[in-house]
Short mmCIF file of C-alpha atoms in Angstrom, two decimals:
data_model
loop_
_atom_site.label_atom_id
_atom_site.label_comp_id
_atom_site.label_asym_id
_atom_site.label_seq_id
_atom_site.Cartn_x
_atom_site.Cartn_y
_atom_site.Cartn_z
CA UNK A 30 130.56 82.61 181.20
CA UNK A 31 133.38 84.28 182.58
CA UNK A 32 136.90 82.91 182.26
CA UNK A 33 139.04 82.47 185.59
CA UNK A 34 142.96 82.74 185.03
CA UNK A 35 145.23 81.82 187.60
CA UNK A 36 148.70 82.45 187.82
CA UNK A 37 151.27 80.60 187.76
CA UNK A 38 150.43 77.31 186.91
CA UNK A 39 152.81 75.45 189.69
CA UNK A 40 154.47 77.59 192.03
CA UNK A 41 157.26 76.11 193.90
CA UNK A 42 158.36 77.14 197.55
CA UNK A 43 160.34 76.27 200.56
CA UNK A 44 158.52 75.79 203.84
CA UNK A 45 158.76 79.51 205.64
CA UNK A 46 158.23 81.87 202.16
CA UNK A 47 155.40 84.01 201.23
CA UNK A 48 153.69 83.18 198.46
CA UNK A 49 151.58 84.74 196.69
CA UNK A 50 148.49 83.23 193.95
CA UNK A 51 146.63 85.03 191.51
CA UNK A 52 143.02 85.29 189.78
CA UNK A 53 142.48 87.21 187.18
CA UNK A 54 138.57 86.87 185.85
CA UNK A 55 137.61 87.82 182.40
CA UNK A 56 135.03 90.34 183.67
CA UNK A 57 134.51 92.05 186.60
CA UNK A 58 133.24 89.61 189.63
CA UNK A 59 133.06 92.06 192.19
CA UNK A 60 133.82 90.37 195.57
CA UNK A 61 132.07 87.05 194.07
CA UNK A 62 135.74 85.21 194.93
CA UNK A 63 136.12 82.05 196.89
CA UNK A 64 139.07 80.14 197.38
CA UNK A 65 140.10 76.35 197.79
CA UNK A 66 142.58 74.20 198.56
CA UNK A 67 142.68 70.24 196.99
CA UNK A 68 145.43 67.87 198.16
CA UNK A 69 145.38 64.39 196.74
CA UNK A 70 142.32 61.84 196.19
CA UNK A 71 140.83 64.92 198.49
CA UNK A 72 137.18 66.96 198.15
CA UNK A 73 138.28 70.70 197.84
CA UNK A 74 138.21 72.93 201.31
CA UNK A 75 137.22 76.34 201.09
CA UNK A 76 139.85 78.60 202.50
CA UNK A 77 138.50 82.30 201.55
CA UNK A 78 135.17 83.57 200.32
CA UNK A 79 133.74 87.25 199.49
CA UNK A 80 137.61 87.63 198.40
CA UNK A 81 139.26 88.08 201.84
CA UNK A 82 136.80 85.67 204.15
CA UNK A 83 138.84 83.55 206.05
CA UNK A 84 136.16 80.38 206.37
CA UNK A 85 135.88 79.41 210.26
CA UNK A 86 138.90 77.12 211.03
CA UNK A 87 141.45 78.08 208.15
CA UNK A 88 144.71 79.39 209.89
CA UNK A 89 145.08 83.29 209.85
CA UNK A 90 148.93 82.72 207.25
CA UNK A 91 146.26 82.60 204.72
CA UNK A 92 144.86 86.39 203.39
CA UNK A 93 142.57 87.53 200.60
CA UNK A 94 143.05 90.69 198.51
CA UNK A 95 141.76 92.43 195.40
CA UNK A 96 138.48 92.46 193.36
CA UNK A 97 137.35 93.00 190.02
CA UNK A 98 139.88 92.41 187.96
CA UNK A 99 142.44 90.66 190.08
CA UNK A 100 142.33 88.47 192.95
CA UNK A 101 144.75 86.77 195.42
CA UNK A 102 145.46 84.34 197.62
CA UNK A 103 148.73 85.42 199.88
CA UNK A 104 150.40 82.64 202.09
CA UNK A 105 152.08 84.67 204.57
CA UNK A 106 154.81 81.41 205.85
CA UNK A 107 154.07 78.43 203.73
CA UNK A 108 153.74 75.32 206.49
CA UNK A 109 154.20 71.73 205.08
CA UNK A 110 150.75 70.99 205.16
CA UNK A 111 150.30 73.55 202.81
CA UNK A 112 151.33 72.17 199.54
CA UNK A 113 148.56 71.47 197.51
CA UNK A 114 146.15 72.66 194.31
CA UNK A 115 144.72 76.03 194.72
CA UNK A 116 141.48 77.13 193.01
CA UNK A 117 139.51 80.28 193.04
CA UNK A 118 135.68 80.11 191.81
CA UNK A 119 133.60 82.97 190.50
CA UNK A 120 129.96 82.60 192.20
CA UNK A 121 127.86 85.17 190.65
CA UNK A 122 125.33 82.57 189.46
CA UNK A 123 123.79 85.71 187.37
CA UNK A 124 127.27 85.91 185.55
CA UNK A 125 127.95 81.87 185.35
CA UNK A 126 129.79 80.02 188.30
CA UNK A 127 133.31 79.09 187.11
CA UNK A 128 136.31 77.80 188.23
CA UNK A 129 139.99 78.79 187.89
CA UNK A 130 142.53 75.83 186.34
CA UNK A 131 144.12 75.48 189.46
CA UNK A 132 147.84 76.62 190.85
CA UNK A 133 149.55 73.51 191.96
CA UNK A 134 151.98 74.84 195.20
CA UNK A 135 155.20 72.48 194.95
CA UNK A 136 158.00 71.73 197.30
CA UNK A 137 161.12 73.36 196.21
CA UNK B 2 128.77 67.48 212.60
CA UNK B 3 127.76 68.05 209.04
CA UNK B 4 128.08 65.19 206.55
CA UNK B 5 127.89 64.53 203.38
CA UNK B 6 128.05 61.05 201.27
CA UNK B 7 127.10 60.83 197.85
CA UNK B 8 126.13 57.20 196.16
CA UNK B 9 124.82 55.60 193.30
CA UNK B 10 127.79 56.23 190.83
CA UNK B 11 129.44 53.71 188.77
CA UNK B 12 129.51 52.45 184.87
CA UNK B 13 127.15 53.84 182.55
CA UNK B 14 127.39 53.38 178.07
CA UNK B 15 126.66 56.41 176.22
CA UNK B 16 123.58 57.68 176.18
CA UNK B 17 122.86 56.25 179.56
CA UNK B 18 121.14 57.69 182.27
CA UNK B 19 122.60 57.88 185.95
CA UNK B 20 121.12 58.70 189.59
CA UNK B 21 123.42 60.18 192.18
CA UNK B 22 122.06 60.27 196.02
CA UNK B 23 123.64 63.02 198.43
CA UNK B 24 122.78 61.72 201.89
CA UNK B 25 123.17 64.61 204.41
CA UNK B 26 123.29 64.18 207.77
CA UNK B 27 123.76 67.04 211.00
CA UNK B 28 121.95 69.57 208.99
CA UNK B 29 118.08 69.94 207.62
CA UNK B 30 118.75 70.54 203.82
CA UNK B 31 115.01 72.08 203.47
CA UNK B 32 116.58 75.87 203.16
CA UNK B 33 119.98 74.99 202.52
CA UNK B 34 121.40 75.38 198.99
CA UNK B 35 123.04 72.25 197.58
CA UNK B 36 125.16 72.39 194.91
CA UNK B 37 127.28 69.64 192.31
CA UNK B 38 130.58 69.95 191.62
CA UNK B 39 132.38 67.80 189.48
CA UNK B 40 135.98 66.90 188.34
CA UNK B 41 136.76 64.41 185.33
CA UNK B 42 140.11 62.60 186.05
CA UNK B 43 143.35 64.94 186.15
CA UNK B 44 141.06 67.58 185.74
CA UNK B 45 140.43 70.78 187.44
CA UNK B 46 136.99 71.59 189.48
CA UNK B 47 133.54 71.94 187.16
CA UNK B 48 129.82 73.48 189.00
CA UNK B 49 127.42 71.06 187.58
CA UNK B 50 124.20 72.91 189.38
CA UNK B 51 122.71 73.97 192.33
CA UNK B 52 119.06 74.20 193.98
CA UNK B 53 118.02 77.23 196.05
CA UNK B 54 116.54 76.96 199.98
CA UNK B 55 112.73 76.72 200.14
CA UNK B 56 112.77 80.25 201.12
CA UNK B 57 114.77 80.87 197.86
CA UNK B 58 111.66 79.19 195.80
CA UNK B 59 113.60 76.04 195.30
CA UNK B 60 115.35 77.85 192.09
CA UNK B 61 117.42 75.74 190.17
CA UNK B 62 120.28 76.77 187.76
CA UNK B 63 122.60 74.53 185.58
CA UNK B 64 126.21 74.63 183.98
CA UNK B 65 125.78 75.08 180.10
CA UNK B 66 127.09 71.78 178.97
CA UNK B 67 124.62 69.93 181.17
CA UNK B 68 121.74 71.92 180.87
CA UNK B 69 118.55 70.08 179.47
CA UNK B 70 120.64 67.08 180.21
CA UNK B 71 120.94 66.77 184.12
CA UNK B 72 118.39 67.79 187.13
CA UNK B 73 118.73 68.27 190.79
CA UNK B 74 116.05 67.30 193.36
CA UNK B 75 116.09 67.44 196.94
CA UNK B 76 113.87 64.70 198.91
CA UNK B 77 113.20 66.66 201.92
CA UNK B 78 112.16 63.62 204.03
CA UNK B 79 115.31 61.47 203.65
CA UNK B 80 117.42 64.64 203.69
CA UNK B 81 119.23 63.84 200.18
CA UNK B 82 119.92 65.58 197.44
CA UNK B 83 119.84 63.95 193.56
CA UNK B 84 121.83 64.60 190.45
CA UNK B 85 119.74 62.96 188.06
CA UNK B 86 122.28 62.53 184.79
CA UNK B 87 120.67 61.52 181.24
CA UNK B 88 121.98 61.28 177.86
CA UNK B 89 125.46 60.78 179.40
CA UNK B 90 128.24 61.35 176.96
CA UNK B 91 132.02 60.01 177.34
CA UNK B 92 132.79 64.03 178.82
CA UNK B 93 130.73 63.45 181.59
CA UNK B 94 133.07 60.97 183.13
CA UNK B 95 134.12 62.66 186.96
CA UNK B 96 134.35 62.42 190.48
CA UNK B 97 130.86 64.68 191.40
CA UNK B 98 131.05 66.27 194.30
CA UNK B 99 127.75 67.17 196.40
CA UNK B 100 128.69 70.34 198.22
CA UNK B 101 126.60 72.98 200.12
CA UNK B 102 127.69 76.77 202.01
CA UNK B 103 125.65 75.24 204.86
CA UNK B 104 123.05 78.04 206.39
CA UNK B 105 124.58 80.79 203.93
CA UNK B 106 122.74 81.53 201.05
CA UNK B 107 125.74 81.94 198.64
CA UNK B 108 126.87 79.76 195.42
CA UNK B 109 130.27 78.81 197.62
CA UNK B 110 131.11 75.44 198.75
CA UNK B 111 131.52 75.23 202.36
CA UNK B 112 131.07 71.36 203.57
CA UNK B 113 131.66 68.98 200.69
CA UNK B 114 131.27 65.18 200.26
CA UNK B 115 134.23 62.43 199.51
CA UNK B 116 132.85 62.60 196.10
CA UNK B 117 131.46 59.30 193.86
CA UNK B 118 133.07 58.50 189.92
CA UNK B 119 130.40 58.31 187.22
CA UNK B 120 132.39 56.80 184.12
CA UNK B 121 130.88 56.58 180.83
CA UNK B 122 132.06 54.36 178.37
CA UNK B 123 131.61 51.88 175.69
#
């Protein structure tokens, strides 16, 4: 299966900055890239899909760029509801459907 | 509105076996593809499975580590999906998620439920 590696780990902002995640996936995925966001004792909501997707209902700060070898997830003014853990999936069931570790988006 | 609410999870020893119901409600799950995702406790996010729409021949596919181990059904006239889990080992302990892209035929997860813990243990 292929191996999803986000970057960094925990990222830590102020509310206002740009931020910016990335996914890099052990093989080429192509545009097989979602994104979600997990707060808390939360199910995951999907933010981004086919890389740069916005999912009905997700506020425009949040962009999708890349594919292949490097994915990302740009917050263009980090709100307060914002702060959360990020994960991007590979879904190319063909190639095995796999999840990044996560990038945990702290309060500075 | 779409929902989702999984049941059935709970306390299971090793080598147990373990039903989980997806009730769905808002949406007909006959086409839709319905998916398991699961996350053991401090953990990050795991695809257990997923079965295909009808018009997708029902086609089923499986993470590695449960393969052989775990099935998915879908009961079209209660409208639930079921993660059937044998030969449970200690590693299987999560939160499963049952999660579908709603009318897209993709391997994304658009709607999901609250989730329901499975632990196994001695």
């Amino acid at each position: 299966d292929i191996q999803m590696t986000q970057s960094p780990s925990t990222l830590s902002a102020s509310v206002g900055d740009r931020v910016t995640l990335t996914c890099r996936p052990s093989q080429n995925v192509s545009l097989w890239l979602a994104w979600y966001q997990q707060k808390p004792g939360r199910a995951p909501k999907l933010l981004m899909y086919k890389a740069s997707t916005l999912e009905s209902g997700v506020p425009s700060r949040f962009s999708g760029n890349g594919s292949g070898a490097e994915v990302t997830l740009t917050i263009s003014s980090v709100q307060p509801d914002d702060f959360a853990t990020y994960y991007c999936q590979q879904y190319n069931s063909d190639l095995g459907i796999t999840f990044g570790q996560g990038t945990r988006l702290e309060i500075k | 509105e779409v929902q989702l609410v999984e049941s059935g999870g709970g306390l299971v020893k090793p080598g147990g076996s373990l039903r989980v119901s997806c009730a769905v409600s808002g949406f007909s799950i006959t086409n839709a593809w319905m998916s398991w995702v699961r996350q053991a406790p401090g953990k990050g996010l795991e695809w257990v499975g997923r079965i295909k729409g009808k018009d997708y021949g029902d086609k089923i596919d499986y993470a590695a580590p449960v393969k052989g181990r775990f099935s998915i059904s879908r009961d079209e006239s209660k409208n639930i999906v079921i993660l059937q889990m044998n030969s449970l080992q200690t590693d299987d302990t999560a939160v499963y998620y049952c999660t579908t892209p709603l009318t897209r035929p993709e391997d994304f997860s658009a709607s999901w439920g609250q989730g329901i813990l499975v632990t196994v243990s001695s």
